[in-house]
């Protein structure tokens, strides 16, 4: 708030000065273009020069495929985004940079030359970019409990984004996920507020902090803008409650009192604000029936007022449309609630017209517009965009660099959680002799990467550049060993042969957002068959689970000697084999409570209470064998929970 007053006061002063300057047709460089000036003065000077049309343009974010040629310049658009899968026709770093720079050139050609801010969901590496380093999704990073690793991943992601000219990441998700039936569970670090807070701040700092030796533009304090999302309580919605998109739990209603909201869901935002987050994205969900995009108390009074957030608030994808009422009232309500930039993927002209009319009608004040625009300009100055608006080819070498791939492998190693290990199943002996491998997920980089990879919903083929778990097994198996692979676990040519070791990789098909909401979390019959088929053909059976959340394995658990949760490891799947063969120890611990049955859900550290035995989880939050050093669970034969 204090900054706003200073900016407005400065604007008033400069307006007077600028007013006289404008009539005298200034000859010198405008103050906002003077890199020697303080950012606050540059913001105020620029704000004072802007027309209403230019201001509203800054508050508008459009999806790149929805922009007619020249529209960025014609409508003074302030931001462009690539949605999930929104890559250019040439999906290379150079192709991305050319696309982004093209929009930037339009923006710089306008009267005031305000650069655009281009945004993308680089939520586990620059996932839309073919050939990017794809890190484990956040659920796996939650299992590492390693903030320093997560910070490095943030920085590596920022570098690969800058290789494509993009300085704004719609991440991290700071959801404190309370029900793993949610299709976005894997985007969350955990069900635990403290763990989410620690890791999301680490990632945010990795994205935003200027690396040592980096030469910033004048006034630049941030490398890539982070976005704490989705404000607030996206992971606390009630299964089956009202979701405007018709999802089972995504975008639904969080039904808690304010004390619970503040205790469970606010701490990650408070920490993100204190860490200097440049943006916060509003949640599609609602709180006790009020859609978040309409919640002035939480956005303006709490986030901006109480927490002192000085960045800008961006809506989610056409998120304001879900506010009850007609579009004009959606615009008025959301802007007055405190949304500063509206993500208008399609039909941006209607937004521009509606907000202009709202200001002219007095339904939205100019003070509110000036607050929103000054926040957006503030972020653009802190990113150095006025002084170096175009992509920097120096970052091209960082894409899938050896350093980034090594970091990704380390993240995979530390994310694996050992759930069961009997009969000395693990580590696998490199000279075991015959090793049978089954399951489509064993040899499919798409399945191991999950959603937000090349496409919004991810891909279920090996289109992702990288290595598979099978690649890793074949690389580590000794010269005396033979590796055979069959996705169904059928090795008819080995009739009657009992192999020393069998490894089945079970996997979920990729999904994103509400598309992944699931009532049951069961393994597919194909996955179950692969386990059942392989069991009689091997002495030792190991099951590796590729999933975006805990899945129900209770019935199959006794069939295998070892179980490993591998989550969604990303492009470097071979690193899973490093841990299976004992090259690296198991250190991961569960970031989510693992249910015995989906009938127990929601089941988490806040609901498990005294539930134990057959009424309790299969594995508790924090569980992990190997160096994670939990005591192995006591296996119980429990009646099926209805
Ligand atoms: C999506 C998601 C949000 C994402 C945005 C842009 O609907 O909810 O997390 O950043 O749209 O892709």
XYZ file of C-alpha atoms in Angstrom, residues 53-397:
345
model
C -6.880 2.502 -23.631
C -3.177 1.932 -22.988
C -3.835 1.215 -19.309
C -6.558 -1.339 -19.985
C -4.366 -2.945 -22.627
C -1.754 -3.559 -19.933
C -4.366 -5.395 -17.855
C -5.139 -7.778 -20.707
C -3.438 -11.144 -21.262
C -4.270 -13.015 -24.458
C -3.407 -16.537 -25.629
C -0.983 -16.358 -28.518
C -3.252 -18.180 -30.954
C -6.056 -15.669 -30.364
C -4.190 -12.589 -31.542
C -4.897 -11.272 -35.041
C -1.781 -10.033 -36.825
C -0.682 -6.744 -35.283
C -3.200 -6.932 -32.421
C -0.585 -6.510 -29.678
C 0.270 -3.097 -31.099
C -3.260 -2.142 -32.161
C -4.756 -2.822 -28.723
C -1.687 -2.051 -26.532
C -1.837 -5.633 -25.154
C 0.342 -5.976 -22.048
C 0.748 -9.749 -21.837
C 0.622 -12.834 -24.036
C 0.599 -16.442 -22.881
C 1.085 -19.928 -24.199
C -1.453 -22.221 -22.609
C -0.647 -25.906 -22.059
C 0.861 -27.170 -25.318
C 0.986 -23.634 -26.765
C 4.195 -24.079 -28.711
C 5.082 -22.327 -31.980
C 5.000 -24.314 -35.217
C 8.751 -24.732 -34.899
C 8.944 -26.185 -31.379
C 12.578 -25.328 -30.821
C 14.111 -22.747 -28.490
C 14.847 -20.621 -31.543
C 11.277 -21.017 -32.772
C 9.907 -19.954 -29.385
C 12.269 -16.984 -29.162
C 11.275 -15.819 -32.645
C 7.581 -16.028 -31.698
C 7.983 -14.160 -28.406
C 10.293 -11.537 -29.919
C 7.746 -10.998 -32.680
C 5.073 -10.037 -30.160
C 7.619 -7.912 -28.323
C 8.510 -6.005 -31.455
C 4.859 -5.052 -31.869
C 4.628 -3.838 -28.274
C 7.786 -1.738 -28.580
C 6.432 -0.097 -31.725
C 3.578 1.563 -29.807
C 3.569 5.202 -28.688
C 5.012 4.478 -25.235
C 6.807 1.259 -26.180
C 5.760 -0.725 -23.110
C 7.148 -4.268 -23.446
C 4.846 -7.277 -23.148
C 5.256 -9.845 -20.415
C 5.019 -13.347 -21.917
C 3.884 -16.154 -19.599
C 3.937 -19.971 -19.698
C 3.355 -22.987 -17.457
C 6.904 -24.254 -16.991
C 5.727 -26.252 -13.983
C 8.287 -29.083 -14.134
C 10.794 -27.601 -16.511
C 9.761 -25.781 -19.667
C 7.346 -28.594 -20.443
C 5.853 -27.129 -23.627
C 9.314 -26.932 -25.223
C 10.409 -30.027 -27.142
C 13.789 -31.143 -25.832
C 13.563 -29.262 -22.539
C 14.853 -30.812 -19.350
C 11.703 -32.203 -17.720
C 12.074 -32.451 -13.951
C 9.926 -34.593 -11.659
C 6.541 -33.049 -11.002
C 6.155 -31.330 -7.631
C 4.797 -34.434 -5.879
C 8.175 -36.077 -6.454
C 10.006 -32.967 -5.283
C 7.883 -33.070 -2.147
C 9.229 -36.586 -1.518
C 12.816 -35.265 -1.672
C 12.300 -32.843 1.253
C 15.230 -30.963 -0.348
C 14.671 -27.178 -0.724
C 18.158 -26.597 -2.102
C 17.520 -29.085 -4.920
C 14.162 -27.431 -5.628
C 15.779 -23.993 -5.696
C 18.291 -25.228 -8.271
C 15.447 -26.656 -10.339
C 13.764 -23.243 -10.257
C 16.895 -21.605 -11.561
C 17.489 -24.241 -14.241
C 13.893 -23.860 -15.375
C 14.319 -20.080 -15.551
C 17.368 -20.501 -17.770
C 15.592 -22.799 -20.221
C 12.630 -20.403 -20.283
C 14.925 -17.472 -21.056
C 16.379 -19.528 -23.918
C 12.930 -19.052 -25.442
C 12.587 -15.404 -24.421
C 9.972 -16.030 -21.715
C 10.416 -14.229 -18.350
C 7.210 -15.314 -16.528
C 6.399 -18.752 -15.135
C 2.877 -19.616 -13.934
C 4.346 -21.504 -11.045
C 4.802 -22.793 -8.391
C 1.500 -24.320 -7.448
C 1.373 -23.775 -3.679
C -1.754 -25.848 -3.138
C -1.926 -27.707 0.169
C -3.672 -30.746 -1.281
C -6.178 -32.367 1.060
C -7.808 -34.925 -1.273
C -5.620 -36.947 -3.650
C -8.589 -37.641 -5.922
C -7.773 -34.168 -7.356
C -6.274 -34.230 -10.833
C -3.757 -31.559 -9.755
C -2.378 -33.491 -6.762
C 0.929 -33.988 -8.589
C 1.292 -30.236 -9.135
C 1.279 -29.843 -5.358
C 4.326 -30.561 -3.220
C 2.327 -32.044 -0.369
C -0.688 -32.172 1.947
C 1.434 -30.520 4.627
C 1.384 -26.721 4.877
C 4.930 -26.450 6.180
C 6.443 -28.619 3.449
C 4.519 -26.764 0.735
C 5.684 -23.437 2.137
C 9.330 -24.470 2.335
C 9.577 -25.958 -1.149
C 7.443 -23.415 -2.997
C 9.517 -20.541 -1.641
C 12.700 -22.380 -2.640
C 11.407 -22.812 -6.188
C 10.195 -19.216 -6.370
C 13.592 -17.973 -5.223
C 15.265 -20.202 -7.808
C 13.162 -18.647 -10.541
C 13.433 -15.016 -9.457
C 16.892 -14.634 -7.883
C 19.551 -13.099 -10.122
C 22.385 -15.648 -10.381
C 25.815 -14.614 -9.086
C 27.750 -12.939 -11.879
C 24.560 -11.962 -13.715
C 24.662 -8.361 -14.985
C 21.159 -6.945 -14.377
C 19.473 -4.202 -16.312
C 19.096 -0.993 -14.291
C 16.527 -1.589 -11.581
C 16.255 -5.289 -12.407
C 15.918 -7.495 -9.348
C 14.236 -10.582 -10.851
C 15.410 -13.102 -13.437
C 12.034 -14.730 -14.178
C 8.732 -13.828 -12.530
C 7.193 -16.542 -10.369
C 3.477 -16.965 -9.766
C 2.178 -18.366 -6.506
C -1.015 -20.206 -7.485
C -3.939 -20.711 -7.209
C -5.117 -18.251 -4.622
C -6.519 -19.563 -2.409
C -7.469 -23.047 -1.311
C -7.420 -24.730 -4.733
C -6.342 -27.963 -3.019
C -8.946 -27.791 -0.280
C -12.152 -28.185 -2.258
C -14.851 -30.684 -1.318
C -15.231 -33.724 -3.583
C -18.551 -33.509 -5.411
C -19.222 -29.864 -4.525
C -20.098 -27.238 -7.135
C -17.514 -27.044 -9.943
C -18.616 -24.747 -12.808
C -16.647 -26.901 -15.226
C -18.429 -30.019 -14.026
C -15.314 -31.591 -12.528
C -15.496 -33.952 -9.543
C -13.326 -31.807 -7.274
C -11.238 -29.390 -9.388
C -12.526 -25.806 -9.314
C -15.080 -26.843 -6.688
C -15.987 -25.275 -3.343
C -13.759 -25.101 -0.274
C -16.026 -25.308 2.747
C -13.944 -24.323 5.773
C -14.011 -21.513 8.312
C -11.595 -18.616 8.035
C -9.385 -19.916 10.840
C -8.805 -23.151 8.882
C -8.210 -21.212 5.652
C -5.596 -19.107 7.413
C -3.922 -22.037 9.138
C -3.759 -24.467 6.213
C -3.673 -22.411 3.016
C -2.415 -18.888 3.717
C 1.148 -19.593 4.975
C 2.581 -20.458 1.531
C 1.262 -17.145 0.168
C 2.581 -15.166 3.124
C 6.005 -16.737 2.556
C 5.789 -16.162 -1.203
C 4.964 -12.487 -0.660
C 7.850 -12.142 1.793
C 10.102 -13.818 -0.783
C 9.090 -11.172 -3.334
C 6.763 -13.124 -5.605
C 5.990 -10.921 -8.584
C 2.577 -12.432 -9.263
C -0.234 -14.449 -7.724
C -2.814 -16.319 -9.791
C -6.392 -16.557 -8.575
C -8.028 -19.964 -8.171
C -11.005 -21.139 -10.201
C -12.407 -22.575 -6.968
C -14.721 -20.904 -4.478
C -14.766 -20.436 -0.712
C -18.066 -21.171 1.008
C -19.892 -20.445 -2.252
C -18.063 -17.275 -3.353
C -15.852 -17.711 -6.374
C -12.297 -16.683 -5.647
C -12.203 -14.368 -8.665
C -14.934 -12.326 -6.958
C -13.482 -12.337 -3.454
C -12.419 -8.796 -2.628
C -11.807 -9.609 1.024
C -9.216 -12.311 0.293
C -7.573 -10.688 -2.742
C -7.490 -7.038 -1.708
C -7.898 -6.915 2.054
C -5.862 -10.027 2.925
C -3.354 -10.599 0.111
C -2.625 -6.977 -0.826
C -3.529 -5.292 2.456
C -2.656 -7.620 5.307
C 0.181 -9.526 3.613
C 1.425 -6.435 1.740
C 1.651 -8.116 -1.676
C 3.191 -5.557 -4.080
C 3.156 -7.630 -7.252
C 0.147 -8.128 -9.491
C -2.772 -10.533 -9.349
C -3.597 -12.404 -12.552
C -6.818 -14.308 -13.172
C -6.833 -17.897 -14.270
C -7.825 -18.957 -17.806
C -11.105 -17.064 -18.422
C -11.564 -17.460 -14.690
C -13.701 -14.323 -14.374
C -16.325 -15.879 -16.666
C -17.275 -18.286 -13.854
C -18.481 -15.425 -11.636
C -22.302 -15.511 -11.560
C -23.860 -12.780 -13.717
C -23.252 -11.362 -17.183
C -19.810 -10.673 -18.589
C -19.886 -6.945 -17.852
C -20.570 -7.651 -14.183
C -17.845 -10.364 -14.196
C -15.353 -7.730 -15.338
C -16.513 -5.141 -12.797
C -16.621 -7.630 -9.929
C -13.216 -9.211 -10.585
C -11.344 -5.939 -11.160
C -12.922 -4.376 -8.081
C -12.072 -7.535 -6.118
C -8.428 -6.843 -6.891
C -7.598 -8.764 -10.054
C -4.993 -6.658 -11.875
C -4.506 -8.634 -15.101
C -7.187 -10.741 -16.727
C -6.259 -13.882 -18.658
C -8.634 -13.562 -21.602
C -7.527 -16.467 -23.766
C -10.086 -15.718 -26.475
C -12.346 -12.742 -27.280
C -10.140 -10.110 -25.673
C -11.879 -7.292 -27.553
C -15.024 -7.795 -25.425
C -12.920 -7.523 -22.283
C -11.302 -4.294 -23.489
C -14.692 -2.827 -24.355
C -16.336 -3.965 -21.108
C -13.631 -2.601 -18.824
C -13.487 0.685 -20.724
C -17.258 1.045 -20.351
C -17.002 0.133 -16.651
C -14.532 2.978 -16.050
C -16.591 5.421 -18.077
C -19.724 4.351 -16.174
C -17.933 4.808 -12.861
C -18.367 1.106 -12.000
C -14.574 0.738 -11.821
C -12.564 3.679 -10.521
C -9.519 5.114 -12.263
C -7.692 4.654 -8.955
C -8.306 0.897 -9.226
C -7.070 0.925 -12.842
C -3.968 2.911 -11.829
C -3.261 0.508 -8.963
C -3.490 -2.499 -11.299
C -1.370 -0.929 -14.028
C 1.293 0.350 -11.632
C 1.677 -3.181 -10.217
C 2.077 -4.637 -13.691
C 4.573 -1.945 -14.748
C 6.450 -2.447 -11.478
C 6.959 -6.123 -12.328
C 8.070 -5.318 -15.865
C 10.688 -2.879 -14.571
C 11.909 -5.365 -11.945
C 12.360 -7.906 -14.742
C 14.448 -5.395 -16.711
C 12.098 -5.670 -19.674
C 12.281 -1.966 -20.543
C 16.029 -2.243 -20.927
C 16.378 -5.704 -22.432
C 13.013 -6.762 -23.829
C 14.212 -9.415 -26.291
C 15.361 -13.032 -25.903
C 19.022 -13.699 -25.114
C 20.615 -16.464 -27.238
C 23.234 -16.942 -24.536
C 20.692 -19.172 -22.756
C 20.243 -21.566 -25.680
C 23.089 -23.747 -24.432
